[in-house]
Short mmCIF file of C-alpha atoms in Angstrom, two decimals:
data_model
loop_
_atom_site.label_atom_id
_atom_site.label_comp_id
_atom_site.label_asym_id
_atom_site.label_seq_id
_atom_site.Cartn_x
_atom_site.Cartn_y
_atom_site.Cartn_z
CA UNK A 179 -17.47 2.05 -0.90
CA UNK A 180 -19.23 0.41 -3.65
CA UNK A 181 -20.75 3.80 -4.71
CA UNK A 182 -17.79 5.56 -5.44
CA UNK A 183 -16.67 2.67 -7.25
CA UNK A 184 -17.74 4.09 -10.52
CA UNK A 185 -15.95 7.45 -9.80
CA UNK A 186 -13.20 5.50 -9.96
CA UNK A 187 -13.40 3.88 -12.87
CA UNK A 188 -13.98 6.93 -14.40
CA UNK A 189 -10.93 8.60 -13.05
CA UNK A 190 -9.16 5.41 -13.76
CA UNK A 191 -10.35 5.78 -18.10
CA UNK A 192 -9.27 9.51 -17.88
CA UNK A 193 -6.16 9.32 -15.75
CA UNK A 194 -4.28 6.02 -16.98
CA UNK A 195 -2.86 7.07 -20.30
CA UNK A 196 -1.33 10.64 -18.73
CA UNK A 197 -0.30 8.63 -15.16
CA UNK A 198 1.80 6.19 -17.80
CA UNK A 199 2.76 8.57 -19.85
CA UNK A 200 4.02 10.85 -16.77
CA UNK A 201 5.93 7.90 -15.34
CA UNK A 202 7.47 6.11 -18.42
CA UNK A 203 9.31 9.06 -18.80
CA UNK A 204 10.63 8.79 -15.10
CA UNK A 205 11.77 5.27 -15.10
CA UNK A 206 12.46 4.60 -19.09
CA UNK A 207 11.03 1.53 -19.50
CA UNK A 208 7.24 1.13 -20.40
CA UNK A 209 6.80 -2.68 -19.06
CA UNK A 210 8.27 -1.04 -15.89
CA UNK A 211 6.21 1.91 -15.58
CA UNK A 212 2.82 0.00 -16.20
CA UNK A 213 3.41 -1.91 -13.64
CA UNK A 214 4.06 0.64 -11.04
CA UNK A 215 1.25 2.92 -12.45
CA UNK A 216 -1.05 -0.32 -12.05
CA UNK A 217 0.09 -0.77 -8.39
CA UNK A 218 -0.86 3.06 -7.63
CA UNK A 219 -3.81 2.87 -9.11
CA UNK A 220 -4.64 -0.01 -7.09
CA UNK A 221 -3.77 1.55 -3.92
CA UNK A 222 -5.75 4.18 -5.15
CA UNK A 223 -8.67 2.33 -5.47
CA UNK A 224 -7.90 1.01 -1.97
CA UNK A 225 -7.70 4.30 -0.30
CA UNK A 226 -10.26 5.97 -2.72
CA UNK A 227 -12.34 7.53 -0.10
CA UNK A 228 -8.80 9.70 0.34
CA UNK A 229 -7.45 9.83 -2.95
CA UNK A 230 -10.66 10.93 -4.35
CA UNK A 231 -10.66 14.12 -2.42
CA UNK A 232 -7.12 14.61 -2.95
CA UNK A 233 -6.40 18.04 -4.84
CA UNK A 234 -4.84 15.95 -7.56
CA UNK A 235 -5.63 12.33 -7.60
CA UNK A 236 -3.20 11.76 -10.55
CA UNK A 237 0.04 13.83 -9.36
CA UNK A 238 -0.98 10.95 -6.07
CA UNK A 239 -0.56 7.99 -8.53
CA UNK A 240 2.58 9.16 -10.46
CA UNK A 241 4.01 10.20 -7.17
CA UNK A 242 2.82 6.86 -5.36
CA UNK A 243 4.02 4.78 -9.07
CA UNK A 244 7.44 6.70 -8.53
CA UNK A 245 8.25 6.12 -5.03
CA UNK A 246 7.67 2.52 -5.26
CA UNK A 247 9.36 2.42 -8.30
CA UNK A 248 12.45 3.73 -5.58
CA UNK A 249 11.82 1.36 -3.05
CA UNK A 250 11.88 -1.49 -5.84
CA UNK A 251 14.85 -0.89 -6.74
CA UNK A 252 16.41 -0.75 -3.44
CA UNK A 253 15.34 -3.70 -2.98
CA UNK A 254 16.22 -5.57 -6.16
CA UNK A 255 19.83 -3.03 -6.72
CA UNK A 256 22.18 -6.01 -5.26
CA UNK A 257 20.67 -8.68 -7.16
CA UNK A 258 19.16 -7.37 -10.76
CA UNK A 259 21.36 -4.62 -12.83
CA UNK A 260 19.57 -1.55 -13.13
CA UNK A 261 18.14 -0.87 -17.18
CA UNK A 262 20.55 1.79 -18.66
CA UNK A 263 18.70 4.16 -19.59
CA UNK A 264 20.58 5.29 -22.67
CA UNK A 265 20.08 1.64 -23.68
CA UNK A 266 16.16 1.60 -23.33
CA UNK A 267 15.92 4.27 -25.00
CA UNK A 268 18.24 3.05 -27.88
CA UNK A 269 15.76 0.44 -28.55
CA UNK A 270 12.88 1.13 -31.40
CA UNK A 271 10.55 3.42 -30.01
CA UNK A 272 7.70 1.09 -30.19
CA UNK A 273 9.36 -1.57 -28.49
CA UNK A 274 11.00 0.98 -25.68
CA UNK A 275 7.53 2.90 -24.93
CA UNK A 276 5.00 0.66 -26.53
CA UNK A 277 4.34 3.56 -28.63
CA UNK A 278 5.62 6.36 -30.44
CA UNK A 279 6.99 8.32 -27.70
CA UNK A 280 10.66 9.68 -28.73
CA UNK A 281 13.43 8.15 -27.47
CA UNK A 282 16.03 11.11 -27.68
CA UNK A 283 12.91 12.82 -25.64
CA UNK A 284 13.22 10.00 -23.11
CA UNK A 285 17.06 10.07 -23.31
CA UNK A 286 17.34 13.46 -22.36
CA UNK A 287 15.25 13.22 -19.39
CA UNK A 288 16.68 10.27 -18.08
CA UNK A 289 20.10 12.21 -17.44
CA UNK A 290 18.39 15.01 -15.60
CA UNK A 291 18.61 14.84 -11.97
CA UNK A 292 16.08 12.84 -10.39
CA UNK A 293 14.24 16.08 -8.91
CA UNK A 294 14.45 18.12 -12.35
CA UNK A 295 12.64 15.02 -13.64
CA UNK A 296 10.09 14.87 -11.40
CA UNK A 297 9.44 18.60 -11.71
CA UNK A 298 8.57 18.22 -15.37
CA UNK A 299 6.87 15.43 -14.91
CA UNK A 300 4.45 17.11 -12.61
CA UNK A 301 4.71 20.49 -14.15
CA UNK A 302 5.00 20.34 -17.96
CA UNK A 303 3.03 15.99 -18.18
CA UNK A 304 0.42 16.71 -15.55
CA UNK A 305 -0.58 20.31 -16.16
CA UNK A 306 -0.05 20.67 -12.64
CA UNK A 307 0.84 24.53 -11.49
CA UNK A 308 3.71 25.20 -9.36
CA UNK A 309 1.88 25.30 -6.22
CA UNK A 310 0.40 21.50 -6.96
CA UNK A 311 3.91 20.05 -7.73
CA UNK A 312 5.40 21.95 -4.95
CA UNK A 313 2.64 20.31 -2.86
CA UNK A 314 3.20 17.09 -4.68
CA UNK A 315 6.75 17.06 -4.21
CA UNK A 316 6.87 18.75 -0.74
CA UNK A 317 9.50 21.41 -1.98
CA UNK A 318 8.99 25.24 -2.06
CA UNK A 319 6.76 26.79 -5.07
CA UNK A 320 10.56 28.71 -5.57
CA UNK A 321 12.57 25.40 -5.72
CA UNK A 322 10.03 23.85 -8.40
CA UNK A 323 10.80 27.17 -10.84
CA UNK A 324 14.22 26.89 -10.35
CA UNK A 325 14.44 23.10 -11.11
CA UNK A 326 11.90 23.35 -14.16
CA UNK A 327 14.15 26.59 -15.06
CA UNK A 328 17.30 24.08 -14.94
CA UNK A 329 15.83 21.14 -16.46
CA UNK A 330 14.17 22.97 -19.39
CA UNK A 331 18.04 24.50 -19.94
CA UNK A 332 19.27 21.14 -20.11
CA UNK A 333 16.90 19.46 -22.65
CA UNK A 334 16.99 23.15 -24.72
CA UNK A 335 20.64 22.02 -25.08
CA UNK A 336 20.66 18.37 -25.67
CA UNK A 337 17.40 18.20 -27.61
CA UNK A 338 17.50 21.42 -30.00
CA UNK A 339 20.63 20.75 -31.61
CA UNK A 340 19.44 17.24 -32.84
CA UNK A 341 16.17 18.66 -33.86
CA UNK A 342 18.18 21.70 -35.99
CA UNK A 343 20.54 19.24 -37.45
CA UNK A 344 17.65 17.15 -38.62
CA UNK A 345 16.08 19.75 -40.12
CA UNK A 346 18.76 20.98 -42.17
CA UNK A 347 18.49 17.34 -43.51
CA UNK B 25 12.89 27.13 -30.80
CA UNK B 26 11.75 28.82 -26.95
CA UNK B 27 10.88 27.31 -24.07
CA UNK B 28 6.89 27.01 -24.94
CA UNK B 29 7.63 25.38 -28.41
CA UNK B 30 10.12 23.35 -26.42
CA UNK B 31 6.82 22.73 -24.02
CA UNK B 32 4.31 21.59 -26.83
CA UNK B 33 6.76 19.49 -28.18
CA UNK B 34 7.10 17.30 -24.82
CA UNK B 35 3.52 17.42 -24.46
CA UNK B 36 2.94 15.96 -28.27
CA UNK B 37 4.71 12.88 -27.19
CA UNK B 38 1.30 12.56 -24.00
CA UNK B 39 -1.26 10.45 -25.83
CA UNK B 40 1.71 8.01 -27.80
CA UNK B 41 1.73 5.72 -24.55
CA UNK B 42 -1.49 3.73 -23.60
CA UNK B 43 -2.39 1.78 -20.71
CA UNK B 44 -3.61 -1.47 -21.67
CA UNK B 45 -4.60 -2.85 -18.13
CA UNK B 46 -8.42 -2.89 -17.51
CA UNK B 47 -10.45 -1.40 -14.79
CA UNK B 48 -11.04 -4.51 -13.42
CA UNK B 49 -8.00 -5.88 -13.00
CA UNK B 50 -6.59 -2.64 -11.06
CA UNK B 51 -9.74 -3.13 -8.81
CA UNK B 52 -8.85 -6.48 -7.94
CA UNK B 53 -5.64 -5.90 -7.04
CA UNK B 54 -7.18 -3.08 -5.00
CA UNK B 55 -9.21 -5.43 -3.13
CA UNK B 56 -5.98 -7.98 -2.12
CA UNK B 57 -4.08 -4.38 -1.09
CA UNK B 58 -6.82 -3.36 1.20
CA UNK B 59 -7.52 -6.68 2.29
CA UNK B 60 -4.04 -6.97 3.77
CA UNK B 61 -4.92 -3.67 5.69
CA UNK B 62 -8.27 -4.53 7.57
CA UNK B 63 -9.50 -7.62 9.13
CA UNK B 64 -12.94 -7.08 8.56
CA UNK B 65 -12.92 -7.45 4.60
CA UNK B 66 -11.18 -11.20 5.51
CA UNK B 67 -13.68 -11.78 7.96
CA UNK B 68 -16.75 -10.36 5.97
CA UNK B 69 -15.72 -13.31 3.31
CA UNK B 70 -14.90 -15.97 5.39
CA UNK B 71 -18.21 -15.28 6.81
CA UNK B 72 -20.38 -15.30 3.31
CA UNK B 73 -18.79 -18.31 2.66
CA UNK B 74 -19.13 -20.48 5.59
CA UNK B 75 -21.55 -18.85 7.85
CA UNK B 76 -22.02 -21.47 9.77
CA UNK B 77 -18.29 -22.06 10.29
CA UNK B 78 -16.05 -20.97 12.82
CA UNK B 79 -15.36 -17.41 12.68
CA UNK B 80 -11.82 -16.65 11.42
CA UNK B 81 -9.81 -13.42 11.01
CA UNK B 82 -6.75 -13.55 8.63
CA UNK B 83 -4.21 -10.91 7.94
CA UNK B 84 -0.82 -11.18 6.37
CA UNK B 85 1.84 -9.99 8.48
CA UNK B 86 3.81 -6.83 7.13
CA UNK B 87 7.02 -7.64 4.72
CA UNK B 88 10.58 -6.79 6.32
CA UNK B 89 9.02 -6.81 9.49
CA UNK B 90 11.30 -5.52 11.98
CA UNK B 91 12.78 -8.09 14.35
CA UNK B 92 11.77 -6.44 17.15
CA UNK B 93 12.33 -9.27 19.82
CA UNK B 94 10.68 -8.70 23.30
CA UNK B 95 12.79 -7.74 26.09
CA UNK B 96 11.69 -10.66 28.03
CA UNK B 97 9.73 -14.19 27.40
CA UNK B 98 6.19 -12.95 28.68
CA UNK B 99 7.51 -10.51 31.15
CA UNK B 100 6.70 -6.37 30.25
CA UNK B 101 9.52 -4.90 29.03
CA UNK B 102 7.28 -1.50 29.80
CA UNK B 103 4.04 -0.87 31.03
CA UNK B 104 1.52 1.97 29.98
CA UNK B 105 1.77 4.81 32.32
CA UNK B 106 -1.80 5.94 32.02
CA UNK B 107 -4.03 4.09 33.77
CA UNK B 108 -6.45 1.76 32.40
CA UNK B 109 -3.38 -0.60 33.16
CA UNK B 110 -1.93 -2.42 29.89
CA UNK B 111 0.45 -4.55 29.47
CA UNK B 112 3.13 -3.74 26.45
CA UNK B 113 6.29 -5.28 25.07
CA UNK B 114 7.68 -5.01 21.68
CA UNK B 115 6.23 -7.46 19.46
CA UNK B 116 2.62 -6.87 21.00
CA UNK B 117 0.41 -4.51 22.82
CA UNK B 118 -2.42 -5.41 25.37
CA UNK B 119 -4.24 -2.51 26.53
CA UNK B 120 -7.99 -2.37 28.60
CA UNK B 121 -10.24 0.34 27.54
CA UNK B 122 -12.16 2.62 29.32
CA UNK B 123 -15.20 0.72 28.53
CA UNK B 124 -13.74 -2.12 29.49
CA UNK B 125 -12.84 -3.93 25.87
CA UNK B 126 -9.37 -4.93 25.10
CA UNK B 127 -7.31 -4.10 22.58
CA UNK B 128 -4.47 -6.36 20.64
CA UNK B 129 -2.03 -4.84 18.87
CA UNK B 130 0.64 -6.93 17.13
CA UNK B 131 3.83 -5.93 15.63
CA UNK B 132 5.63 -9.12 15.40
CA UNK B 133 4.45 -12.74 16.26
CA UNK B 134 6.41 -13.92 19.21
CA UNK B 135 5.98 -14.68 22.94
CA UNK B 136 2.93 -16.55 22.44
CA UNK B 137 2.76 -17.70 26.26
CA UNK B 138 3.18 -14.51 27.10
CA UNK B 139 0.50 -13.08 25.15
CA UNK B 140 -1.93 -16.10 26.46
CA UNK B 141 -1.20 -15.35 30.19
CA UNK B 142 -1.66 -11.61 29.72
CA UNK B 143 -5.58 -12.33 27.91
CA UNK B 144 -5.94 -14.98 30.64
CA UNK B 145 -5.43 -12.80 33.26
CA UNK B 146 -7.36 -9.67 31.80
CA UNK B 147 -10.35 -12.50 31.70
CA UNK B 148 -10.18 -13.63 28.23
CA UNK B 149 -10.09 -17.35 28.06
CA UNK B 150 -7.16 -17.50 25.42
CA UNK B 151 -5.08 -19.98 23.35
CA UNK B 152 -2.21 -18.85 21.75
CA UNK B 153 0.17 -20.53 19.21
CA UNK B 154 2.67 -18.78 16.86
CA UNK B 155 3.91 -22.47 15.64
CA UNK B 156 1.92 -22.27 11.99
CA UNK B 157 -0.99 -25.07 13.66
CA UNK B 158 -4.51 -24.61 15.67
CA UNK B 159 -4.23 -25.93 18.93
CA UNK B 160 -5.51 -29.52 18.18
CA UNK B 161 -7.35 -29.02 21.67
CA UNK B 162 -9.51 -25.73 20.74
CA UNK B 163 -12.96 -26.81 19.28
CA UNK B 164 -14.53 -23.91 17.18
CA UNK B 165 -17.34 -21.80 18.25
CA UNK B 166 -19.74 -21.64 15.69
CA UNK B 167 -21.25 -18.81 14.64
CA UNK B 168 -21.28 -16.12 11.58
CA UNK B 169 -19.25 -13.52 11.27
CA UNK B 170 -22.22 -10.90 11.97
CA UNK B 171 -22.47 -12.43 14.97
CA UNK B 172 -18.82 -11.97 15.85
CA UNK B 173 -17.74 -8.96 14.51
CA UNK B 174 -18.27 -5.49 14.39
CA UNK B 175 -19.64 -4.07 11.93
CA UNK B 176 -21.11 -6.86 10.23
CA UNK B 177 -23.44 -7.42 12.90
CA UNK B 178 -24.67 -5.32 15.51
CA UNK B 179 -22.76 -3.47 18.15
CA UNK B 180 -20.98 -4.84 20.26
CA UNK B 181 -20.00 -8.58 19.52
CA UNK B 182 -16.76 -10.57 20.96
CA UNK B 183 -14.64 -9.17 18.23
CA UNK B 184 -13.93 -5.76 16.53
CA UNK B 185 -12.11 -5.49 13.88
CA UNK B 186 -12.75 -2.16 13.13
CA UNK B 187 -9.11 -0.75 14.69
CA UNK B 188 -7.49 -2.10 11.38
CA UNK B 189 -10.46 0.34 9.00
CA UNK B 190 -8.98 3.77 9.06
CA UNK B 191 -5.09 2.51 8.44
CA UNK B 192 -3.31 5.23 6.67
CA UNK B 193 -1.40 4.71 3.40
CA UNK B 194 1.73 2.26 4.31
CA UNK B 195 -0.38 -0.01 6.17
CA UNK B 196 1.94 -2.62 5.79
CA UNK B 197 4.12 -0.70 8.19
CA UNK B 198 1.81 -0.11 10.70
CA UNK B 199 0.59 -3.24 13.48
CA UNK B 200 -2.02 -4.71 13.27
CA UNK B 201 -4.92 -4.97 15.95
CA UNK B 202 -8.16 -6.04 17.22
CA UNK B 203 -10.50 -5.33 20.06
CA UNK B 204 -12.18 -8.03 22.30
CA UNK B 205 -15.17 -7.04 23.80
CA UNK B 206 -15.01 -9.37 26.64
CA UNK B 207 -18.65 -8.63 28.04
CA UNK B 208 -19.68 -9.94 25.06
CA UNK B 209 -18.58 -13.42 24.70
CA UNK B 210 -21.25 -15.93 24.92
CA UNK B 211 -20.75 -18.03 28.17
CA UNK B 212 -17.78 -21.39 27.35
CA UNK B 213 -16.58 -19.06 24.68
CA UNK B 214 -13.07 -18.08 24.15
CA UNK B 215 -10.54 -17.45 21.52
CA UNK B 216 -7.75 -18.96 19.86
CA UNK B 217 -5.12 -16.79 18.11
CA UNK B 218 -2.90 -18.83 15.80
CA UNK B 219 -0.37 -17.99 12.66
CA UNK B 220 -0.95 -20.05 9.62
CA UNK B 221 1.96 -20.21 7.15
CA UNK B 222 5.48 -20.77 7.56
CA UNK B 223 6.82 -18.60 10.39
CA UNK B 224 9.13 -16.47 9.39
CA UNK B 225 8.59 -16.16 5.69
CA UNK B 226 6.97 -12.95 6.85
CA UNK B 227 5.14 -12.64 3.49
CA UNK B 228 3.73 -15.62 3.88
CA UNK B 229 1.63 -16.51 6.89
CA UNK B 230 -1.58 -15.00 8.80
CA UNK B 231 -3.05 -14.44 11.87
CA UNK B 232 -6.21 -15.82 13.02
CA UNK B 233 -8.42 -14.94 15.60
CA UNK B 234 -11.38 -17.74 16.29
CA UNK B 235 -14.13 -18.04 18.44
CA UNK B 236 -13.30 -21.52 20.72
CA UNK B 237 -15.19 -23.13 23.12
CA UNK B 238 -13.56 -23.19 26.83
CA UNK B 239 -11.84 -25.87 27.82
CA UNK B 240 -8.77 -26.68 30.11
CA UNK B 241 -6.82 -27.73 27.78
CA UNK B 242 -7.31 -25.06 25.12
CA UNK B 243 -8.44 -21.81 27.00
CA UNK B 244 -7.55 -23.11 30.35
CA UNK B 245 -10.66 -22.48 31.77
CA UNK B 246 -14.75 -24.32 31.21
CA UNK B 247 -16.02 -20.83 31.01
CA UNK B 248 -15.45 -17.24 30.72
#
């Protein structure tokens, strides 16, 4: 165990940023989303033996970082509001992704379903191909085209507009 | 604007977001999540740091536990079909191997007595309490954890933790077990199998399995 320590540290440095990155803009909130990404990793690190030989070790973290994201909030739904998205994402951008990720960006793909999301998460955040985020997702290399073909329709319409209008600025 | 400028322009926003935990912290929290998996990484440090001390096995209990109850206060609710014969209700599993060890497998904490007169009769001089104390009665075995369990020392000692290694992901989920190697146990040597904690706060207590010396009021028996 101790030897493949240091291959995970060095997935860890290479992985983090992209892992975050992939699941901020799945849950909306950046405190949030470290903190699930830090939980995957660590289960990562505790089942590195498996993980490391996983086909991609990083679509495992987002995908572990997402699903306990779920179960979190099934747990906490009765007792803690959940964050409106719209709201998280009116905040400053530094302050809503510790960064300066866009928040119409993060607007729009907080209203697409939560498979759409997940999709381009995978697909378009990860670099992963169709047959990795159909493996990732445990849908049909079909159903991942047609939900990235959906999803990219929807942010084409809510994101291009705003991006025309401000260039005509 | 198409779809692949629409593409590069998501992807320009990878890169704005960094993660500002360190390595080391993620590790560490790695080590407490696989620690609550396997008995062996709690016994392997409660061994380096007392290895003269009574050998002690800790493992928190799963969270939201099912309240499985058993059918019956120490009676089967069903037995293994297969022989070697075993002995199985709900909340715990006691099965003899073909080479004659005997595996524990818990899934809840409850029918103590039960459990105890199911070791006891498989010829493991046993003490079990699920009340949060030691039986005041038990007085530890001492000896290091490399001389208790497998595989810190050499095959086969009283206790093998091993069953708990290869847990899949969702561990938490899964029981939790151990294998007694009764052949093994040192003559006037027995165990005690206690929950620290406060029952019921499932997130909160362990389970401990110690190496005791015999005695009629903790194993109910002078020898094994």
């Amino acid at each position: 165990m101790r030897a493949q320590q240091p291959d995970f540290a060095e997935f860890y440095r290479a992985a983090k940023d992209e892992c975050l990155f992939a699941v901020l803009m799945s849950v909306g909130d950046r405190d949030t989303a470290q903190d699930l990404v830090a939980e995957a990793f660590a289960r990562a690190w505790a089942s590195w033996p498996a993980v490391s030989t996983h086909p991609a070790p990083a679509a495992w973290v987002v995908r572990t970082a997402l699903n306990a994201g779920v179960s979190r909030w099934r747990r906490r739904r009765r007792e803690v509001p959940v964050p409106d998205f719209a709201i998280v994402a009116d905040r400053p951008a530094a302050d809503a992704a510790g960064g300066g990720v866009d928040p119409r960006i993060m607007a729009a793909l907080s209203r697409l379903p939560e498979r759409q999301r997940q999709v381009v998460v995978l697909r378009l955040f990860l670099d992963l191909d169709t047959e990795g985020t159909a493996r990732a997702l445990g849908i049909a290399p079909g159903t991942v085209q047609a939900h990235l073909g959906r999803a990219m329709a929807s942010l084409r319409g809510e994101l291009i507009p705003i991006w025309q209008e401000e260039s005509r600025k | 604007m198409n779809d692949d400028e629409l593409i590069t322009v998501l992807r320009e926003q990878r890169g704005k977001v960094v993660m500002t935990i360190p390595v080391e912290q993620i590790i560490s929290r790695g080590r407490t999540v696989r620690a609550r998996r396997r008995v062996p990484v709690v016994a392997s440090a409660v061994g380096v740091a007392a290895a003269a001390a009574a050998v002690a096995a800790g493992v928190a209990l799963p969270v939201g536990h099912p309240a499985v109850r058993p059918s019956g206060a120490g009676a089967p609710a069903a037995s293994d079909s297969a022989s070697p014969p075993s002995v199985r209700l709900a909340a715990w599993t006691v099965t003899r191997q073909a080479d004659g060890s005997i595996k524990v497998t818990f899934r809840q904490v409850s029918d103590p007595a039960g459990l105890q007169q199911t070791l006891r009769a498989d010829g493991v001089p046993a003490s079990v309490t699920f009340t949060g104390q030691q039986n005041t009665a038990c007085q530890p075995y001492h000896v290091s954890a490399s001389q208790a369990f497998w595989p810190y020392g050499s095959r086969p000692g009283p206790l093998d933790g091993s069953a708990f290694i290869n847990h899949p992901e969702g561990a938490y989920t899964t029981p939790y077990a151990f294998v007694i190697n009764p052949s093994a146990l040192p003559s006037g040597v027995g165990l005690q199998i206690w929950t620290s904690g406060t029952s019921g706060a499932a997130d909160n207590f362990q389970l401990h399995v110690t190496l005791v010396k015999t005695s009629p009021q903790c194993t109910g028996s002078t020898s094994s």
